[in-house]
């Protein structure tokens, strides 16, 4: 940070505002004193407003950069696993071999759900959306751990982090099992984090589940690549809820609710809907022409990104993983997947898409992988929430660890002025 100043002119008044610099990224102008001058800033969507200071994740969308605690996402996806990334986001540094082993063991010891939580699932209709169930069940965790939710206690916050990381795969898998009427599968401590999730999703009590290492590796990469993404809508929601002093389970449930919105967490599901709409490879050229027509409402889903004005760094990892999974499962000739591969090729070569940098993003590939593994589209956002829990908690933990105040956005009021109630 520096002692530089910016000058804002409002009418005949000049207001000096501090200018701060982070370790990387754009400078920010501190506008907190504006309220004393009788004016506010107006920034719908908060696209030009930094609402917090953070040391967790940095994104440079123009250059396709995503760093977690300084480490490029590509290197983490190549060399790490999800639980090590969880440790990094929580603690700020990569664990030693001993710390990593202890952390993995700790998570394994927290994967079980309280047996009474089965009753929560049974209270939902069988056709309830899995996100509705997850939102309710995660919020209900506060009823089981209400004596260990002192947000000022570092030790209690750490235990809560372990519980959430460990129990989210169990909750997610049970949401799926409940929807299809199969028995709940309990976690197995002999399996890795991603293997355990897959066995709870696809295993049945009458036979032993043997995880496919290629699919387990792919799931682990999906978890890593969705672990955190800076101050997005759901993370900001968790921080705003947390600023009231709400318990961490309620805050994470608020993040799940925000992620449920199709503009946020539903992008990979929208990709598959688009592929189904195209229907056949023979229709691709027609839909490409529709995508290029600015007067046509059709849009290619999974191409380009609001943040990344270059190639999404996560997409490079997902592209390789997608091809590995499709080859492993022998699905190279699946009709929807063949459409997706043709679209990918066109987007990477067609001048229209290249010029506009409309490259395939992480949602394009993750949707293909999840479909190939056999996960229904209704579960896509649930898996996103499972992955993002560590990011949400890390940001919440960072906030409550320092000085913070309750969030209270201002507004530009355009309604009626004061008026009298009419006499009868």
Tab-separated table of C-alpha atoms in Angstrom:
chain	number	residue	atom	x	y	z
A	1	UNK	CA	0.000	0.000	0.000
A	2	UNK	CA	1.117	3.602	-0.583
A	3	UNK	CA	0.276	7.093	0.593
A	4	UNK	CA	-0.749	8.271	-2.879
A	5	UNK	CA	-3.968	10.241	-3.284
A	6	UNK	CA	-6.662	10.521	-5.947
A	7	UNK	CA	-8.773	13.659	-6.255
A	8	UNK	CA	-12.507	13.419	-6.893
A	9	UNK	CA	-14.383	16.541	-7.968
A	10	UNK	CA	-18.050	16.720	-6.956
A	11	UNK	CA	-19.545	20.056	-8.028
A	12	UNK	CA	-17.243	22.729	-6.642
A	13	UNK	CA	-15.840	20.371	-3.999
A	14	UNK	CA	-12.579	18.377	-4.305
A	15	UNK	CA	-12.215	15.226	-2.227
A	16	UNK	CA	-8.874	13.497	-1.694
A	17	UNK	CA	-9.021	9.696	-1.486
A	18	UNK	CA	-6.189	7.263	-0.601
A	19	UNK	CA	-4.862	4.980	-3.362
A	20	UNK	CA	-3.639	1.505	-2.355
A	21	UNK	CA	-1.561	-1.041	-4.264
A	22	UNK	CA	-1.726	-4.787	-3.725
A	23	UNK	CA	1.153	-7.173	-4.386
A	24	UNK	CA	-0.191	-7.596	-7.943
A	25	UNK	CA	-3.227	-6.311	-9.818
A	26	UNK	CA	-4.861	-2.902	-10.285
A	27	UNK	CA	-4.604	-0.130	-7.694
A	28	UNK	CA	-7.717	0.625	-5.657
A	29	UNK	CA	-9.147	3.944	-4.504
A	30	UNK	CA	-10.407	3.957	-0.921
A	31	UNK	CA	-13.872	5.558	-1.067
A	32	UNK	CA	-14.926	4.840	2.499
A	33	UNK	CA	-14.788	8.510	3.492
A	34	UNK	CA	-17.255	9.569	0.779
A	35	UNK	CA	-20.214	9.000	3.090
A	36	UNK	CA	-18.924	11.871	5.228
A	37	UNK	CA	-19.141	14.090	2.143
A	38	UNK	CA	-22.760	13.115	1.511
A	39	UNK	CA	-22.138	11.020	-1.630
A	40	UNK	CA	-21.824	7.309	-2.469
A	41	UNK	CA	-20.376	5.419	-5.401
A	42	UNK	CA	-22.803	3.689	-7.793
A	43	UNK	CA	-21.572	0.325	-9.072
A	44	UNK	CA	-24.298	-2.230	-9.961
A	45	UNK	CA	-22.843	-5.732	-9.843
A	46	UNK	CA	-19.808	-4.418	-7.941
A	47	UNK	CA	-17.716	-4.803	-11.092
A	48	UNK	CA	-15.430	-1.899	-10.131
A	49	UNK	CA	-15.532	-2.255	-6.358
A	50	UNK	CA	-13.147	-4.130	-4.060
A	51	UNK	CA	-15.238	-5.068	-1.041
A	52	UNK	CA	-12.403	-6.679	0.908
A	53	UNK	CA	-8.673	-7.291	1.164
A	54	UNK	CA	-7.613	-10.912	0.629
A	55	UNK	CA	-4.462	-13.037	0.424
A	56	UNK	CA	-6.095	-16.183	-0.959
A	57	UNK	CA	-6.692	-16.102	-4.726
A	58	UNK	CA	-5.611	-13.792	-7.536
A	59	UNK	CA	-7.043	-13.669	-11.060
A	60	UNK	CA	-5.586	-11.800	-14.035
A	61	UNK	CA	-8.333	-12.319	-16.589
A	62	UNK	CA	-6.557	-10.448	-19.384
A	63	UNK	CA	-3.618	-12.850	-19.308
A	64	UNK	CA	-5.416	-16.033	-18.258
A	65	UNK	CA	-3.799	-16.279	-14.810
A	66	UNK	CA	-5.281	-17.937	-11.711
A	67	UNK	CA	-3.143	-18.183	-8.563
A	68	UNK	CA	-3.976	-19.842	-5.245
A	69	UNK	CA	-1.726	-18.373	-2.551
A	70	UNK	CA	0.667	-17.528	-5.390
A	71	UNK	CA	0.716	-20.980	-7.027
A	72	UNK	CA	-0.559	-21.238	-10.649
A	73	UNK	CA	-3.649	-23.412	-10.942
A	74	UNK	CA	-2.032	-25.477	-13.715
A	75	UNK	CA	0.838	-26.484	-11.432
A	76	UNK	CA	-1.495	-27.370	-8.584
A	77	UNK	CA	-3.689	-29.491	-10.863
A	78	UNK	CA	-0.636	-31.275	-12.246
A	79	UNK	CA	1.285	-31.897	-9.022
A	80	UNK	CA	-1.130	-31.683	-6.089
A	81	UNK	CA	-4.380	-33.288	-4.965
A	82	UNK	CA	-7.586	-31.673	-3.750
A	83	UNK	CA	-6.935	-32.091	-0.026
A	84	UNK	CA	-3.469	-30.569	-0.331
A	85	UNK	CA	-5.053	-27.611	-2.145
A	86	UNK	CA	-7.596	-27.379	0.693
A	87	UNK	CA	-4.722	-27.145	3.175
A	88	UNK	CA	-3.033	-24.482	1.046
A	89	UNK	CA	-6.168	-22.329	0.826
A	90	UNK	CA	-6.825	-22.649	4.549
A	91	UNK	CA	-3.302	-22.229	5.890
A	92	UNK	CA	-1.580	-20.115	3.238
A	93	UNK	CA	1.282	-22.528	2.608
A	94	UNK	CA	1.659	-26.010	1.183
A	95	UNK	CA	1.900	-28.672	3.894
A	96	UNK	CA	5.031	-30.636	4.706
A	97	UNK	CA	4.822	-34.375	4.061
A	98	UNK	CA	3.928	-34.968	7.704
A	99	UNK	CA	1.343	-32.168	7.787
A	100	UNK	CA	-0.189	-33.456	4.551
A	101	UNK	CA	-0.491	-36.996	5.925
A	102	UNK	CA	-2.059	-35.753	9.167
A	103	UNK	CA	-4.525	-33.523	7.279
A	104	UNK	CA	-5.631	-36.401	5.029
A	105	UNK	CA	-6.166	-38.622	8.078
A	106	UNK	CA	-8.114	-35.910	9.893
A	107	UNK	CA	-10.494	-35.454	6.949
A	108	UNK	CA	-11.059	-39.207	6.706
A	109	UNK	CA	-12.093	-39.250	10.367
A	110	UNK	CA	-14.831	-36.653	9.818
A	111	UNK	CA	-16.616	-38.099	6.752
A	112	UNK	CA	-19.532	-39.721	8.606
A	113	UNK	CA	-22.835	-37.883	9.056
A	114	UNK	CA	-24.808	-38.014	12.288
A	115	UNK	CA	-27.318	-40.843	11.883
A	116	UNK	CA	-30.234	-38.517	12.618
A	117	UNK	CA	-29.372	-36.561	9.474
A	118	UNK	CA	-30.929	-39.389	7.455
A	119	UNK	CA	-34.248	-37.968	8.662
A	120	UNK	CA	-33.528	-34.660	6.934
A	121	UNK	CA	-33.137	-36.393	3.579
A	122	UNK	CA	-36.303	-38.408	4.088
A	123	UNK	CA	-38.251	-35.200	4.679
A	124	UNK	CA	-37.697	-34.116	1.074
A	125	UNK	CA	-39.705	-35.282	-1.911
A	126	UNK	CA	-37.871	-37.828	-4.048
A	127	UNK	CA	-38.008	-35.478	-7.026
A	128	UNK	CA	-36.533	-32.521	-5.092
A	129	UNK	CA	-33.571	-30.878	-6.797
A	130	UNK	CA	-30.309	-32.069	-5.189
A	131	UNK	CA	-29.265	-28.451	-4.596
A	132	UNK	CA	-32.411	-27.859	-2.540
A	133	UNK	CA	-31.533	-30.861	-0.390
A	134	UNK	CA	-27.885	-29.864	-0.040
A	135	UNK	CA	-28.756	-26.305	0.952
A	136	UNK	CA	-31.099	-27.543	3.669
A	137	UNK	CA	-28.831	-30.283	5.017
A	138	UNK	CA	-25.704	-28.094	5.195
A	139	UNK	CA	-27.640	-25.422	7.057
A	140	UNK	CA	-28.924	-28.119	9.397
A	141	UNK	CA	-25.365	-29.060	10.418
A	142	UNK	CA	-25.502	-26.061	12.747
A	143	UNK	CA	-28.169	-27.909	14.764
A	144	UNK	CA	-25.716	-30.757	15.412
A	145	UNK	CA	-22.605	-28.711	16.227
A	146	UNK	CA	-24.198	-25.686	17.898
A	147	UNK	CA	-21.838	-25.953	20.885
A	148	UNK	CA	-18.730	-25.525	18.700
A	149	UNK	CA	-19.496	-22.487	16.546
A	150	UNK	CA	-17.706	-19.681	18.343
A	151	UNK	CA	-16.373	-17.744	15.359
A	152	UNK	CA	-13.761	-16.037	17.555
A	153	UNK	CA	-12.194	-19.385	18.531
A	154	UNK	CA	-9.431	-20.430	16.099
A	155	UNK	CA	-9.613	-24.092	17.170
A	156	UNK	CA	-13.376	-24.305	16.678
A	157	UNK	CA	-13.058	-22.718	13.236
A	158	UNK	CA	-10.443	-25.310	12.283
A	159	UNK	CA	-12.652	-28.213	13.393
A	160	UNK	CA	-15.547	-26.724	11.415
A	161	UNK	CA	-13.335	-26.558	8.319
A	162	UNK	CA	-12.428	-30.235	8.718
A	163	UNK	CA	-16.074	-31.206	9.140
A	164	UNK	CA	-17.247	-29.300	6.082
A	165	UNK	CA	-14.469	-30.557	3.791
A	166	UNK	CA	-15.029	-34.138	4.963
A	167	UNK	CA	-18.828	-34.244	5.025
A	168	UNK	CA	-19.645	-32.432	1.783
A	169	UNK	CA	-18.914	-35.485	-0.448
A	170	UNK	CA	-21.131	-37.612	1.807
A	171	UNK	CA	-23.946	-35.051	1.683
A	172	UNK	CA	-23.590	-34.632	-2.088
A	173	UNK	CA	-23.624	-38.372	-2.783
A	174	UNK	CA	-26.594	-38.916	-0.472
A	175	UNK	CA	-28.517	-36.211	-2.344
A	176	UNK	CA	-28.085	-38.316	-5.480
A	177	UNK	CA	-28.831	-41.664	-3.830
A	178	UNK	CA	-32.008	-40.283	-2.302
A	179	UNK	CA	-33.229	-39.005	-5.681
A	180	UNK	CA	-32.909	-42.433	-7.306
A	181	UNK	CA	-34.188	-44.464	-4.354
A	182	UNK	CA	-30.983	-46.362	-3.656
A	183	UNK	CA	-29.575	-47.000	-0.166
A	184	UNK	CA	-27.095	-44.466	1.188
A	185	UNK	CA	-23.479	-45.611	0.917
A	186	UNK	CA	-21.278	-44.845	3.896
A	187	UNK	CA	-17.779	-43.414	3.407
A	188	UNK	CA	-14.785	-45.748	3.315
A	189	UNK	CA	-11.576	-44.653	4.999
A	190	UNK	CA	-9.422	-46.871	2.777
A	191	UNK	CA	-10.202	-44.742	-0.302
A	192	UNK	CA	-8.927	-41.361	-1.423
A	193	UNK	CA	-11.177	-38.309	-1.291
A	194	UNK	CA	-12.318	-38.580	-4.922
A	195	UNK	CA	-12.506	-42.396	-4.872
A	196	UNK	CA	-14.674	-42.211	-1.773
A	197	UNK	CA	-17.043	-39.761	-3.450
A	198	UNK	CA	-17.417	-42.007	-6.508
A	199	UNK	CA	-18.108	-45.108	-4.396
A	200	UNK	CA	-20.776	-43.246	-2.411
A	201	UNK	CA	-22.308	-42.121	-5.721
A	202	UNK	CA	-22.180	-45.361	-7.673
A	203	UNK	CA	-21.550	-48.161	-5.172
A	204	UNK	CA	-24.297	-50.423	-3.819
A	205	UNK	CA	-24.316	-52.513	-0.611
A	206	UNK	CA	-24.613	-55.834	-2.446
A	207	UNK	CA	-21.201	-55.710	-4.129
A	208	UNK	CA	-17.749	-54.241	-3.614
A	209	UNK	CA	-17.005	-50.996	-5.417
A	210	UNK	CA	-13.662	-50.803	-7.197
A	211	UNK	CA	-12.791	-47.219	-8.162
A	212	UNK	CA	-11.422	-46.521	-11.620
A	213	UNK	CA	-8.150	-44.590	-11.108
A	214	UNK	CA	-8.621	-42.543	-14.310
A	215	UNK	CA	-12.096	-41.406	-13.251
A	216	UNK	CA	-10.965	-40.750	-9.678
A	217	UNK	CA	-8.082	-38.626	-10.966
A	218	UNK	CA	-10.507	-36.705	-13.200
A	219	UNK	CA	-12.848	-36.025	-10.255
A	220	UNK	CA	-9.917	-34.815	-8.170
A	221	UNK	CA	-8.942	-32.358	-10.900
A	222	UNK	CA	-12.530	-31.091	-11.134
A	223	UNK	CA	-12.470	-30.525	-7.361
A	224	UNK	CA	-9.140	-28.654	-7.584
A	225	UNK	CA	-10.165	-26.482	-10.528
A	226	UNK	CA	-13.373	-25.376	-8.790
A	227	UNK	CA	-11.906	-24.944	-5.288
A	228	UNK	CA	-11.839	-21.143	-5.351
A	229	UNK	CA	-12.263	-18.281	-7.803
A	230	UNK	CA	-11.726	-15.071	-5.864
A	231	UNK	CA	-14.637	-12.695	-5.048
A	232	UNK	CA	-17.394	-14.202	-7.191
A	233	UNK	CA	-21.123	-14.022	-6.446
A	234	UNK	CA	-21.307	-16.999	-4.060
A	235	UNK	CA	-18.050	-16.165	-2.235
A	236	UNK	CA	-19.201	-12.579	-1.759
A	237	UNK	CA	-22.509	-13.940	-0.452
A	238	UNK	CA	-20.677	-16.073	2.120
A	239	UNK	CA	-18.605	-13.077	3.208
A	240	UNK	CA	-21.683	-10.842	3.462
A	241	UNK	CA	-23.582	-13.429	5.509
A	242	UNK	CA	-20.505	-13.970	7.672
A	243	UNK	CA	-20.174	-10.253	8.334
A	244	UNK	CA	-23.309	-10.485	10.491
A	245	UNK	CA	-21.648	-13.043	12.762
A	246	UNK	CA	-23.798	-15.870	11.380
A	247	UNK	CA	-22.526	-19.395	12.040
A	248	UNK	CA	-20.285	-20.911	9.333
A	249	UNK	CA	-22.788	-23.605	8.299
A	250	UNK	CA	-25.438	-20.962	7.596
A	251	UNK	CA	-22.849	-18.950	5.653
A	252	UNK	CA	-21.860	-21.937	3.500
A	253	UNK	CA	-25.558	-22.696	2.919
A	254	UNK	CA	-25.956	-19.118	1.661
A	255	UNK	CA	-23.093	-19.732	-0.763
A	256	UNK	CA	-24.817	-22.885	-2.019
A	257	UNK	CA	-28.020	-20.907	-2.578
A	258	UNK	CA	-26.132	-18.263	-4.592
A	259	UNK	CA	-24.281	-20.899	-6.609
A	260	UNK	CA	-27.601	-22.507	-7.536
A	261	UNK	CA	-28.383	-19.605	-9.862
A	262	UNK	CA	-27.968	-20.598	-13.536
A	263	UNK	CA	-25.832	-17.516	-14.212
A	264	UNK	CA	-23.275	-18.782	-11.693
A	265	UNK	CA	-23.096	-22.521	-11.056
A	266	UNK	CA	-25.232	-23.858	-13.866
A	267	UNK	CA	-22.911	-23.169	-16.782
A	268	UNK	CA	-21.727	-26.746	-17.360
A	269	UNK	CA	-25.343	-27.959	-17.267
A	270	UNK	CA	-26.166	-25.298	-19.885
A	271	UNK	CA	-23.412	-26.741	-22.096
A	272	UNK	CA	-25.128	-30.129	-22.228
A	273	UNK	CA	-28.509	-28.482	-22.868
A	274	UNK	CA	-26.915	-26.672	-25.818
A	275	UNK	CA	-25.411	-29.899	-27.179
A	276	UNK	CA	-28.817	-31.569	-26.930
A	277	UNK	CA	-30.384	-28.618	-28.763
A	278	UNK	CA	-27.868	-28.984	-31.619
A	279	UNK	CA	-28.771	-32.652	-31.660
A	280	UNK	CA	-26.623	-33.929	-34.512
A	281	UNK	CA	-23.257	-33.184	-36.111
A	282	UNK	CA	-25.041	-32.260	-39.332
A	283	UNK	CA	-26.593	-29.258	-37.523
A	284	UNK	CA	-23.321	-27.784	-36.265
A	285	UNK	CA	-22.722	-25.358	-39.141
A	286	UNK	CA	-26.259	-24.003	-38.803
A	287	UNK	CA	-25.799	-23.325	-35.092
A	288	UNK	CA	-22.347	-21.819	-35.626
A	289	UNK	CA	-23.975	-19.348	-38.043
A	290	UNK	CA	-26.654	-18.588	-35.430
A	291	UNK	CA	-23.931	-17.950	-32.821
A	292	UNK	CA	-22.245	-15.468	-35.153
A	293	UNK	CA	-25.503	-13.635	-35.874
A	294	UNK	CA	-25.768	-10.802	-33.348
A	295	UNK	CA	-29.531	-10.648	-33.885
A	296	UNK	CA	-30.007	-14.326	-33.029
A	297	UNK	CA	-30.529	-15.116	-29.305
A	298	UNK	CA	-28.645	-18.420	-29.584
A	299	UNK	CA	-25.276	-18.456	-27.811
A	300	UNK	CA	-22.603	-21.105	-27.639
A	301	UNK	CA	-22.467	-22.079	-23.960
A	302	UNK	CA	-19.088	-22.896	-22.444
A	303	UNK	CA	-17.150	-20.522	-24.689
A	304	UNK	CA	-15.507	-17.352	-23.418
A	305	UNK	CA	-15.651	-16.187	-19.809
A	306	UNK	CA	-16.749	-13.047	-18.001
A	307	UNK	CA	-13.426	-12.856	-16.143
A	308	UNK	CA	-10.954	-14.417	-18.558
A	309	UNK	CA	-10.400	-12.352	-21.699
A	310	UNK	CA	-7.881	-14.943	-22.769
A	311	UNK	CA	-7.853	-18.728	-22.467
A	312	UNK	CA	-9.266	-19.968	-19.151
A	313	UNK	CA	-6.189	-21.562	-17.496
A	314	UNK	CA	-8.400	-24.238	-15.928
A	315	UNK	CA	-9.717	-25.232	-19.358
A	316	UNK	CA	-6.288	-26.385	-20.525
A	317	UNK	CA	-6.160	-28.910	-17.692
A	318	UNK	CA	-9.780	-29.972	-18.181
A	319	UNK	CA	-9.302	-30.491	-21.936
A	320	UNK	CA	-6.560	-33.058	-21.358
A	321	UNK	CA	-8.575	-34.743	-18.613
A	322	UNK	CA	-11.684	-34.909	-20.816
A	323	UNK	CA	-9.826	-36.737	-23.566
A	324	UNK	CA	-8.336	-39.173	-21.008
A	325	UNK	CA	-11.778	-39.969	-19.585
A	326	UNK	CA	-13.475	-40.381	-22.967
A	327	UNK	CA	-10.717	-42.712	-24.124
A	328	UNK	CA	-10.837	-44.727	-20.900
A	329	UNK	CA	-14.612	-45.205	-21.178
A	330	UNK	CA	-14.630	-45.776	-24.928
A	331	UNK	CA	-17.026	-42.887	-25.493
A	332	UNK	CA	-15.261	-41.232	-28.414
A	333	UNK	CA	-18.326	-41.923	-30.570
A	334	UNK	CA	-21.020	-40.725	-28.161
A	335	UNK	CA	-23.243	-38.383	-30.273
A	336	UNK	CA	-23.221	-35.433	-27.843
A	337	UNK	CA	-19.531	-35.821	-27.141
A	338	UNK	CA	-18.746	-35.881	-30.870
A	339	UNK	CA	-20.689	-32.621	-31.270
A	340	UNK	CA	-18.702	-31.143	-28.405
A	341	UNK	CA	-15.395	-32.185	-29.945
A	342	UNK	CA	-16.356	-30.642	-33.292
A	343	UNK	CA	-17.371	-27.395	-31.557
A	344	UNK	CA	-14.081	-27.379	-29.677
A	345	UNK	CA	-12.126	-27.736	-32.919
A	346	UNK	CA	-14.099	-24.970	-34.627
A	347	UNK	CA	-13.709	-22.586	-31.660
A	348	UNK	CA	-9.940	-23.087	-31.633
A	349	UNK	CA	-9.542	-22.567	-35.403
A	350	UNK	CA	-12.375	-20.338	-36.663
A	351	UNK	CA	-11.210	-16.722	-37.048
A	352	UNK	CA	-14.496	-15.381	-35.618
A	353	UNK	CA	-13.975	-17.159	-32.265
A	354	UNK	CA	-10.177	-16.780	-32.156
A	355	UNK	CA	-10.368	-13.025	-32.818
A	356	UNK	CA	-12.909	-12.588	-30.007
A	357	UNK	CA	-11.031	-15.012	-27.746
A	358	UNK	CA	-14.127	-17.158	-27.335
A	359	UNK	CA	-12.164	-20.225	-26.276
A	360	UNK	CA	-13.734	-23.231	-24.538
A	361	UNK	CA	-13.801	-22.627	-20.776
A	362	UNK	CA	-13.664	-24.967	-17.791
A	363	UNK	CA	-17.458	-25.459	-17.810
A	364	UNK	CA	-17.373	-26.773	-21.378
A	365	UNK	CA	-15.019	-29.614	-20.481
A	366	UNK	CA	-16.206	-30.364	-16.947
A	367	UNK	CA	-19.738	-30.955	-18.222
A	368	UNK	CA	-18.425	-33.492	-20.737
A	369	UNK	CA	-16.404	-35.300	-18.078
A	370	UNK	CA	-19.256	-35.482	-15.585
A	371	UNK	CA	-21.640	-36.764	-18.247
A	372	UNK	CA	-19.141	-39.399	-19.352
A	373	UNK	CA	-18.656	-40.593	-15.764
A	374	UNK	CA	-22.421	-41.040	-15.470
A	375	UNK	CA	-23.292	-38.109	-13.219
A	376	UNK	CA	-26.701	-36.577	-14.087
A	377	UNK	CA	-26.894	-32.889	-14.954
A	378	UNK	CA	-28.961	-32.160	-11.826
A	379	UNK	CA	-25.856	-33.070	-9.792
A	380	UNK	CA	-23.406	-30.818	-11.642
A	381	UNK	CA	-23.951	-27.779	-9.413
A	382	UNK	CA	-23.889	-29.988	-6.303
A	383	UNK	CA	-20.385	-31.132	-7.263
A	384	UNK	CA	-19.432	-27.509	-7.892
A	385	UNK	CA	-20.644	-26.656	-4.367
A	386	UNK	CA	-18.734	-29.589	-2.905
A	387	UNK	CA	-15.541	-28.337	-4.573
A	388	UNK	CA	-16.076	-24.662	-3.725
A	389	UNK	CA	-16.760	-25.243	-0.013
A	390	UNK	CA	-13.060	-24.900	0.802
A	391	UNK	CA	-12.892	-21.580	-1.038
A	392	UNK	CA	-15.988	-20.264	0.717
A	393	UNK	CA	-14.718	-21.346	4.121
A	394	UNK	CA	-11.226	-19.949	3.532
A	395	UNK	CA	-12.642	-16.525	2.660
A	396	UNK	CA	-15.042	-16.621	5.614
A	397	UNK	CA	-12.188	-17.672	7.906
A	398	UNK	CA	-9.927	-14.919	6.574
A	399	UNK	CA	-12.645	-12.342	7.198
A	400	UNK	CA	-13.527	-13.354	10.752
A	401	UNK	CA	-9.832	-13.667	11.635
A	402	UNK	CA	-9.319	-9.930	11.167
A	403	UNK	CA	-11.117	-6.656	11.695
A	404	UNK	CA	-14.379	-6.617	9.786
A	405	UNK	CA	-17.697	-4.864	9.862
A	406	UNK	CA	-21.188	-5.858	8.826
A	407	UNK	CA	-21.855	-5.454	5.109
A	408	UNK	CA	-24.284	-2.642	4.353
A	409	UNK	CA	-24.414	-1.662	0.641
A	410	UNK	CA	-25.950	1.700	-0.261
A	411	UNK	CA	-28.478	2.454	-3.001
A	412	UNK	CA	-29.488	5.035	-5.570
A	413	UNK	CA	-33.083	5.699	-4.543
A	414	UNK	CA	-35.432	6.569	-7.428
A	415	UNK	CA	-38.817	6.007	-5.764
A	416	UNK	CA	-41.405	8.570	-4.626
A	417	UNK	CA	-40.418	11.354	-2.261
A	418	UNK	CA	-42.227	11.805	1.044
A	419	UNK	CA	-46.018	12.067	0.582
A	420	UNK	CA	-49.052	12.134	2.831
A	421	UNK	CA	-51.476	9.260	3.195
A	422	UNK	CA	-54.758	10.289	1.455
A	423	UNK	CA	-57.686	11.191	3.699
A	424	UNK	CA	-60.715	8.890	3.534
